[in-house]
């Protein structure tokens, strides 16, 4: 019987959370999209439903999240987690606030903490302000994200704009005093009628303490970081057994490819490094704004390149080029065109024998797994914090996939990923 049921607002975010839970000893499976009533219950300690609700219309995001919650409750999960990005990716309309409101109501929880901090990946929250490395969120590059530009680093303010409920803060002064102090700060806020508390955290130690303080919360909301302390709660309660390697996956042969649709600084840098080692194709959607033609050109190119070395196909571009395509097509249309092109390319690559694939970009990963008919990911070993190899199952052949949120991963991520897989 699963213990933890999570709802993630995008695919890579779900994988990031899954990876954290595997590292902390939970066998974890990620389901792609809202589970259907007949979906069979996988054998796992944690089940994460990966939605594409971050940028969906708010009504759809709420509806899908509630359906996922109902399924997870029926599956027997005891505690629930709403996972969003560690950079709090959202628009003025949501969707973090409205989805959290709906989940709090459905669970009759009354209160939920909100903590996107993930210090291992450079995301920390101090006095309610989110930092990426040493700079505030709104100076980190996130202010020009193609879909969810983050122009305010004060999360109490950001979340307040997305909900009618009131938002409080558990400041670092309380967090640094440990689980008991955090628990009592949260109780106070709840008694004052606050529905949410942004909780400061600048280290893993803080996150463990927050996890311990939330042991009896029906719902926890945040990034994957704050999930770090939850498995221990289940272990202490005698509900979670220790596994030798909860992330062991079988070996899979076949060609390998990297597909990149993220325009984040980290991904652009990773592409720059990888192109020195891998055959690389840059898609030019401005010159060819047609997904079918772009995909056909890329697949023709790939046919001549597939072999022992992974191929790299990237739509990713710096802000000025992104802006040029968006000016021409509109923001959503530009994103959709690129996502559709990469999804068609992924499908074509699998038909040509690619069985191991790294994908960069949250929305991009969502589009690709949907196109490939992937229904379930069993979570394996981590390549870098938040990004594991996974075993994908669905309507097509079994695949190894690594789905990377744009900002994640070391500079050599693309080459490291395949080296790690080969070493296993
Ligand atoms: P991240 O994880 O960095 O947020 P995503 O894949 O979620 O990456 O989002 C990046 C968005 O940018 C996608 O919708 C993608 O289609 C779009 N995109 C990628 N390349 C370009 C480009 N050259 N011009 C405009 N939009 C692009």
Coordinates of C-alpha atoms and ligand atoms in Angstrom, one line a residue:
X1 CA 0.0 0.0 0.0
X2 CA 1.5 3.4 -0.9
X3 CA 2.2 5.9 1.9
X4 CA 2.7 9.2 0.2
X5 CA 0.6 10.4 -2.7
X6 CA 1.9 13.5 -4.6
X7 CA 0.5 15.7 -7.3
X8 CA 3.2 17.5 -9.3
X9 CA 2.4 20.5 -11.6
X10 CA 4.8 19.3 -14.3
X11 CA 6.7 16.3 -15.5
X12 CA 10.3 17.1 -14.5
X13 CA 9.0 18.4 -11.2
X14 CA 7.4 15.1 -10.5
X15 CA 10.7 13.3 -11.4
X16 CA 12.6 15.6 -9.2
X17 CA 10.4 14.8 -6.2
X18 CA 10.5 11.1 -7.1
X19 CA 14.3 11.2 -7.1
X20 CA 14.4 12.8 -3.7
X21 CA 12.1 10.1 -2.3
X22 CA 14.1 7.2 -3.8
X23 CA 17.2 8.7 -2.3
X24 CA 15.5 8.7 1.1
X25 CA 14.5 5.1 0.7
X26 CA 11.1 5.0 -0.8
X27 CA 10.3 2.9 -3.9
X28 CA 8.7 5.5 -6.1
X29 CA 6.6 5.5 -9.3
X30 CA 5.5 8.4 -11.3
X31 CA 2.3 8.3 -13.3
X32 CA 1.9 10.4 -16.3
X33 CA -1.3 12.5 -16.3
X34 CA -4.5 12.0 -14.4
X35 CA -4.9 8.3 -13.6
X36 CA -7.9 6.7 -15.1
X37 CA -10.3 4.9 -12.8
X38 CA -9.0 1.5 -14.0
X39 CA -5.3 2.4 -13.7
X40 CA -3.6 -0.5 -12.0
X41 CA -1.9 0.3 -8.7
X42 CA 1.9 0.0 -9.0
X43 CA 3.9 -1.6 -6.2
X44 CA 5.6 1.4 -4.6
X45 CA 5.9 3.4 -1.3
X46 CA 5.2 6.7 -3.0
X47 CA 3.1 7.5 -6.1
X48 CA 3.5 10.8 -7.9
X49 CA 0.9 11.9 -10.4
X50 CA 2.7 14.2 -12.9
X51 CA 0.3 16.7 -14.4
X52 CA 0.9 19.5 -16.9
X53 CA -1.0 22.0 -14.8
X54 CA 1.7 24.6 -14.2
X55 CA 0.7 26.6 -17.3
X56 CA -2.8 25.1 -18.0
X57 CA -5.9 27.2 -17.6
X58 CA -6.6 27.5 -13.9
X59 CA -9.9 25.6 -14.0
X60 CA -8.3 22.7 -15.7
X61 CA -5.3 22.7 -13.3
X62 CA -7.7 22.5 -10.3
X63 CA -9.9 19.8 -11.9
X64 CA -7.0 17.6 -12.8
X65 CA -5.4 18.0 -9.4
X66 CA -8.6 17.1 -7.6
X67 CA -9.1 14.0 -9.8
X68 CA -5.5 12.9 -9.1
X69 CA -6.1 13.5 -5.3
X70 CA -9.2 11.4 -5.4
X71 CA -7.3 8.5 -7.1
X72 CA -4.4 8.7 -4.7
X73 CA -6.8 8.7 -1.7
X74 CA -8.5 5.6 -3.1
X75 CA -5.1 4.0 -3.6
X76 CA -4.6 4.2 0.2
X77 CA -2.1 7.0 0.5
X78 CA -1.9 8.5 4.0
X79 CA -0.3 11.9 3.3
X80 CA -0.4 14.2 0.3
X81 CA 2.1 16.5 -1.4
X82 CA 1.5 19.2 -3.9
X83 CA 4.8 19.7 -5.8
X84 CA 5.6 22.8 -7.7
X85 CA 8.9 24.3 -8.9
X86 CA 11.7 25.3 -6.6
X87 CA 11.5 28.7 -8.4
X88 CA 7.8 28.9 -7.6
X89 CA 6.9 29.0 -11.3
X90 CA 3.5 30.5 -11.7
X91 CA 1.7 33.5 -13.2
X92 CA -0.4 36.1 -11.5
X93 CA -3.5 33.9 -12.1
X94 CA -1.9 30.9 -10.4
X95 CA -1.8 28.0 -10.6
X96 CA -0.1 27.4 -7.3
X97 CA -2.7 29.2 -5.1
X98 CA -5.9 28.0 -6.7
X99 CA -4.7 24.3 -6.8
X100 CA -3.5 24.5 -3.2
X101 CA -6.8 26.0 -2.1
X102 CA -8.7 23.2 -3.8
X103 CA -6.5 20.5 -2.2
X104 CA -6.7 22.0 1.3
X105 CA -10.5 22.1 1.0
X106 CA -10.8 18.6 -0.4
X107 CA -8.7 17.2 2.4
X108 CA -10.3 19.5 5.0
X109 CA -6.8 20.3 6.1
X110 CA -7.4 24.0 6.9
X111 CA -3.7 24.8 6.6
X112 CA -0.7 23.9 4.5
X113 CA 2.9 24.9 4.5
X114 CA 4.5 26.2 1.4
X115 CA 8.3 25.8 0.9
X116 CA 10.0 25.6 -2.5
X117 CA 13.5 25.7 -1.0
X118 CA 16.1 23.2 -2.4
X119 CA 19.4 24.3 -1.0
X120 CA 21.3 21.5 -2.8
X121 CA 20.2 23.1 -6.1
X122 CA 20.8 26.6 -4.9
X123 CA 17.2 27.5 -4.0
X124 CA 16.8 29.0 -0.5
X125 CA 14.1 30.9 1.2
X126 CA 15.0 33.6 3.7
X127 CA 12.5 36.0 5.3
X128 CA 10.0 34.7 2.7
X129 CA 12.3 35.7 -0.2
X130 CA 13.4 33.1 -2.7
X131 CA 17.0 33.1 -3.7
X132 CA 18.5 31.3 -6.7
X133 CA 22.2 30.9 -5.7
X134 CA 23.2 34.3 -4.4
X135 CA 20.6 36.4 -6.2
X136 CA 16.9 37.0 -5.7
X137 CA 14.5 35.0 -7.9
X138 CA 13.6 38.1 -9.9
X139 CA 17.2 38.7 -10.8
X140 CA 18.1 35.1 -11.6
X141 CA 17.0 34.9 -15.2
X142 CA 13.6 33.6 -14.1
X143 CA 12.2 37.1 -14.7
X144 CA 12.4 36.3 -18.4
X145 CA 11.1 32.7 -18.4
X146 CA 9.2 32.1 -21.6
X147 CA 6.0 31.0 -19.8
X148 CA 6.1 31.9 -16.1
X149 CA 8.2 35.1 -15.7
X150 CA 8.9 35.5 -12.0
X151 CA 9.3 39.2 -11.2
X152 CA 8.8 39.2 -7.5
X153 CA 11.0 37.2 -5.0
X154 CA 8.7 37.8 -2.0
X155 CA 6.7 34.5 -1.8
X156 CA 4.3 35.8 0.8
X157 CA 3.3 38.4 -1.7
X158 CA 3.4 36.1 -4.7
X159 CA 1.2 33.5 -3.1
X160 CA -1.2 36.1 -1.6
X161 CA -1.9 37.4 -5.1
X162 CA -3.0 33.9 -6.1
X163 CA -5.4 33.1 -3.3
X164 CA -8.2 34.7 -1.3
X165 CA -6.8 33.1 1.8
X166 CA -4.1 34.8 4.0
X167 CA -0.5 33.8 3.9
X168 CA 1.9 33.9 6.8
X169 CA 5.6 33.3 7.3
X170 CA 7.6 30.9 9.5
X171 CA 10.8 32.9 9.6
X172 CA 14.3 31.5 9.8
X173 CA 14.5 32.5 13.5
X174 CA 11.9 29.8 14.2
X175 CA 13.1 27.3 11.6
X176 CA 16.7 27.4 13.0
X177 CA 15.4 26.2 16.4
X178 CA 14.1 22.9 14.9
X179 CA 11.0 20.9 14.4
X180 CA 9.2 21.8 17.7
X181 CA 9.6 25.5 17.1
X182 CA 8.4 25.2 13.5
X183 CA 5.4 23.2 14.6
X184 CA 4.4 25.8 17.2
X185 CA 5.0 28.7 14.7
X186 CA 2.7 26.9 12.2
X187 CA 0.0 26.2 14.9
X188 CA 0.1 29.9 15.8
X189 CA -0.4 31.0 12.2
X190 CA -3.2 28.5 11.7
X191 CA -4.9 29.9 14.9
X192 CA -4.6 33.4 13.5
X193 CA -6.6 32.2 10.5
X194 CA -3.8 31.9 8.0
X195 CA -4.2 29.2 5.5
X196 CA -0.6 29.1 4.3
X197 CA 2.8 29.6 5.8
X198 CA 5.8 30.2 3.6
X199 CA 8.6 28.5 5.5
X200 CA 12.2 29.7 5.3
X201 CA 14.9 27.1 4.7
X202 CA 18.5 27.5 3.8
X203 CA 19.9 24.0 4.4
X204 CA 19.0 20.4 4.3
X205 CA 18.9 20.4 8.1
X206 CA 16.2 23.0 7.9
X207 CA 14.3 20.9 5.5
X208 CA 14.5 17.8 7.7
X209 CA 13.2 19.8 10.6
X210 CA 10.3 21.1 8.5
X211 CA 9.5 17.5 7.4
X212 CA 9.5 16.3 10.9
X213 CA 7.2 19.2 12.0
X214 CA 4.8 18.3 9.2
X215 CA 4.5 14.6 10.1
X216 CA 0.8 14.9 10.8
X217 CA -0.1 17.4 8.1
X218 CA -2.6 16.0 5.6
X219 CA -1.1 18.2 2.8
X220 CA 2.4 19.6 2.3
X221 CA 3.1 22.0 -0.6
X222 CA 6.5 22.8 -1.9
X223 CA 9.5 21.9 -4.0
X224 CA 11.1 18.5 -3.8
X225 CA 13.5 19.7 -1.1
X226 CA 10.9 19.8 1.6
X227 CA 10.0 16.2 1.0
X228 CA 13.4 15.1 2.3
X229 CA 12.2 14.6 5.8
X230 CA 9.0 12.8 5.1
X231 CA 10.2 9.2 4.5
X232 CA 11.8 9.2 8.0
X233 CA 8.4 10.0 9.5
X234 CA 7.0 6.8 7.9
X235 CA 10.0 4.8 9.0
X236 CA 9.6 6.0 12.6
X237 CA 6.0 5.0 12.5
X238 CA 7.0 1.5 11.4
X239 CA 5.3 1.9 8.0
X240 CA 8.4 2.0 5.7
X241 CA 10.8 -1.0 5.3
X242 CA 14.4 -0.4 4.3
X243 CA 15.3 -1.5 0.8
X244 CA 18.9 -2.3 -0.4
X245 CA 18.5 -0.1 -3.5
X246 CA 15.1 1.4 -4.1
X247 CA 16.3 2.8 -7.4
X248 CA 17.6 -0.3 -9.2
X249 CA 16.6 -0.4 -12.9
X250 CA 17.3 -3.0 -15.7
X251 CA 19.8 -2.3 -18.4
X252 CA 18.5 -1.2 -21.8
X253 CA 20.5 -1.2 -25.1
X254 CA 19.9 0.9 -28.2
X255 CA 20.8 4.4 -29.5
X256 CA 20.9 7.5 -27.4
X257 CA 19.8 11.1 -27.8
X258 CA 19.5 14.4 -26.1
X259 CA 16.5 16.7 -26.9
X260 CA 16.6 20.2 -25.5
X261 CA 13.7 22.7 -25.4
X262 CA 14.6 24.6 -22.3
X263 CA 16.0 28.1 -22.8
X264 CA 17.3 28.4 -19.2
X265 CA 20.9 29.5 -18.6
X266 CA 21.9 26.2 -17.2
X267 CA 20.6 24.3 -20.3
X268 CA 22.2 26.7 -22.7
X269 CA 25.5 26.2 -20.9
X270 CA 25.1 22.4 -20.9
X271 CA 24.4 22.5 -24.7
X272 CA 27.6 24.6 -25.2
X273 CA 29.6 22.0 -23.3
X274 CA 28.0 18.9 -25.0
X275 CA 28.4 20.2 -28.5
X276 CA 32.1 19.7 -28.2
X277 CA 31.6 16.0 -27.8
X278 CA 28.2 15.1 -29.4
X279 CA 26.9 15.5 -33.0
X280 CA 24.6 18.5 -32.5
X281 CA 21.7 20.0 -34.5
X282 CA 20.2 23.3 -33.6
X283 CA 16.6 23.7 -34.7
X284 CA 15.7 27.1 -36.2
X285 CA 12.0 27.5 -35.7
X286 CA 12.1 31.1 -36.9
X287 CA 13.4 30.0 -40.3
X288 CA 11.1 27.0 -40.4
X289 CA 8.0 27.7 -38.3
X290 CA 6.4 24.3 -39.1
X291 CA 6.7 21.4 -36.7
X292 CA 6.3 18.7 -39.4
X293 CA 9.0 20.1 -41.6
X294 CA 11.4 20.9 -38.7
X295 CA 11.0 17.3 -37.4
X296 CA 11.5 15.8 -40.8
X297 CA 14.7 17.8 -41.3
X298 CA 16.0 16.8 -37.8
X299 CA 15.2 13.1 -38.4
X300 CA 16.9 13.1 -41.8
X301 CA 20.0 14.5 -40.0
X302 CA 19.8 12.1 -37.1
X303 CA 19.5 9.1 -39.5
X304 CA 23.1 9.8 -40.6
X305 CA 24.4 10.4 -37.0
X306 CA 22.9 7.7 -34.9
X307 CA 25.5 5.3 -33.7
X308 CA 27.6 4.8 -30.6
X309 CA 27.6 8.4 -29.6
X310 CA 24.4 10.2 -28.4
X311 CA 23.0 12.8 -30.8
X312 CA 22.0 16.3 -29.5
X313 CA 19.0 18.1 -31.0
X314 CA 18.2 21.5 -29.4
X315 CA 15.6 24.2 -30.0
X316 CA 16.9 26.1 -27.0
X317 CA 18.0 29.6 -27.7
X318 CA 19.0 32.8 -25.8
X319 CA 16.4 35.4 -24.8
X320 CA 16.7 37.6 -27.9
X321 CA 16.0 34.6 -30.3
X322 CA 13.1 33.4 -28.1
X323 CA 11.7 36.9 -28.2
X324 CA 12.0 37.0 -32.0
X325 CA 9.9 33.8 -32.4
X326 CA 7.4 35.0 -29.7
X327 CA 7.0 38.4 -31.5
X328 CA 6.2 36.5 -34.7
X329 CA 3.9 33.8 -33.3
X330 CA 2.8 34.9 -29.8
X331 CA 4.2 33.4 -26.6
X332 CA 2.0 30.3 -26.4
X333 CA 2.1 29.5 -30.1
X334 CA 5.9 29.7 -30.1
X335 CA 6.2 27.4 -27.2
X336 CA 3.6 25.0 -28.6
X337 CA 5.4 24.9 -32.0
X338 CA 8.7 24.0 -30.4
X339 CA 7.3 21.5 -28.0
X340 CA 5.3 19.8 -30.9
X341 CA 8.5 19.7 -33.1
X342 CA 10.5 18.1 -30.3
X343 CA 7.8 15.6 -29.6
X344 CA 7.6 14.5 -33.2
X345 CA 11.4 14.2 -33.3
X346 CA 11.3 12.0 -30.1
X347 CA 8.7 9.8 -31.7
X348 CA 10.8 9.5 -34.9
X349 CA 14.0 8.8 -32.9
X350 CA 12.3 5.9 -31.0
X351 CA 11.1 4.5 -34.3
X352 CA 14.8 4.6 -35.4
X353 CA 16.0 2.6 -32.4
X354 CA 16.7 5.2 -29.8
X355 CA 16.0 3.7 -26.4
X356 CA 17.9 6.1 -24.0
X357 CA 17.0 9.7 -24.1
X358 CA 17.8 12.8 -22.0
X359 CA 15.2 15.7 -22.3
X360 CA 15.9 19.2 -21.1
X361 CA 12.9 21.3 -20.2
X362 CA 9.8 20.7 -18.0
X363 CA 7.1 21.6 -20.6
X364 CA 9.3 20.0 -23.3
X365 CA 9.5 16.7 -21.3
X366 CA 5.7 16.8 -20.8
X367 CA 5.1 17.1 -24.5
X368 CA 7.5 14.3 -25.3
X369 CA 6.3 11.7 -22.8
X370 CA 2.7 12.4 -23.9
X371 CA 3.6 11.9 -27.6
X372 CA 5.5 8.7 -26.8
X373 CA 2.5 7.3 -24.9
X374 CA 4.5 6.9 -21.7
X375 CA 2.2 6.1 -18.7
X376 CA 4.5 5.3 -15.9
X377 CA 8.1 6.0 -14.9
X378 CA 9.9 3.8 -12.3
X379 CA 12.5 6.0 -10.7
X380 CA 16.2 5.0 -10.7
X381 CA 19.6 6.4 -9.9
X382 CA 20.2 10.1 -9.8
X383 CA 22.4 11.7 -12.3
X384 CA 22.5 15.1 -10.6
X385 CA 20.3 16.3 -7.7
X386 CA 16.7 16.1 -8.9
X387 CA 17.3 14.3 -12.1
X388 CA 17.3 10.5 -12.1
X389 CA 17.3 7.9 -14.9
X390 CA 13.9 6.4 -15.1
X391 CA 12.4 3.3 -16.8
X392 CA 9.5 4.3 -18.9
X393 CA 6.6 2.0 -19.6
X394 CA 3.5 2.6 -21.8
X395 CA 2.2 1.9 -25.2
X396 CA 5.6 1.8 -26.9
X397 CA 8.9 -0.1 -26.2
X398 CA 10.5 0.2 -22.8
X399 CA 12.8 3.3 -22.7
X400 CA 15.3 4.8 -20.3
X401 CA 14.5 8.5 -19.9
X402 CA 16.1 11.3 -18.0
X403 CA 13.8 14.3 -17.8
X404 CA 15.6 17.4 -16.7
X405 CA 14.0 20.6 -15.5
X406 CA 15.7 23.4 -17.4
X407 CA 17.7 24.9 -14.6
X408 CA 19.0 21.6 -13.2
X409 CA 22.2 19.7 -13.7
X410 CA 25.9 20.2 -13.8
X411 CA 27.6 21.7 -16.9
X412 CA 28.5 18.2 -18.2
X413 CA 25.1 16.8 -17.5
X414 CA 24.4 15.4 -21.0
X415 CA 27.6 13.4 -21.3
X416 CA 27.6 12.5 -17.6
X417 CA 24.1 11.0 -17.9
X418 CA 25.1 8.4 -20.5
X419 CA 28.4 7.7 -18.8
X420 CA 26.5 6.9 -15.6
X421 CA 24.0 4.6 -17.4
X422 CA 26.9 2.8 -19.1
X423 CA 28.7 2.3 -15.8
X424 CA 25.8 0.5 -14.2
Ligands
LIG1 P1 12.3 25.0 -18.5 O1 12.3 23.7 -17.7 O2 13.6 25.6 -18.6 O3 11.2 25.9 -17.9 P2 10.4 24.3 -20.5 O4 10.5 23.2 -21.6 O5 9.4 24.1 -19.4 O6 11.9 24.6 -20.0 O7 10.0 25.7 -21.2 C1 10.7 26.2 -22.2 C2 9.6 26.7 -23.3 O8 10.3 27.5 -24.2 C3 8.9 25.6 -24.0 O9 7.6 25.9 -24.2 C4 9.7 25.6 -25.4 O10 8.9 25.1 -26.4 C5 10.0 27.0 -25.5 N1 11.1 27.3 -26.5 C6 12.1 26.5 -26.7 N2 13.0 27.0 -27.6 C7 12.4 28.1 -28.0 C8 12.7 29.1 -29.0 N3 13.9 29.0 -29.7 N4 11.9 30.1 -29.2 C9 10.8 30.2 -28.4 N5 10.4 29.4 -27.5 C10 11.2 28.3 -27.3

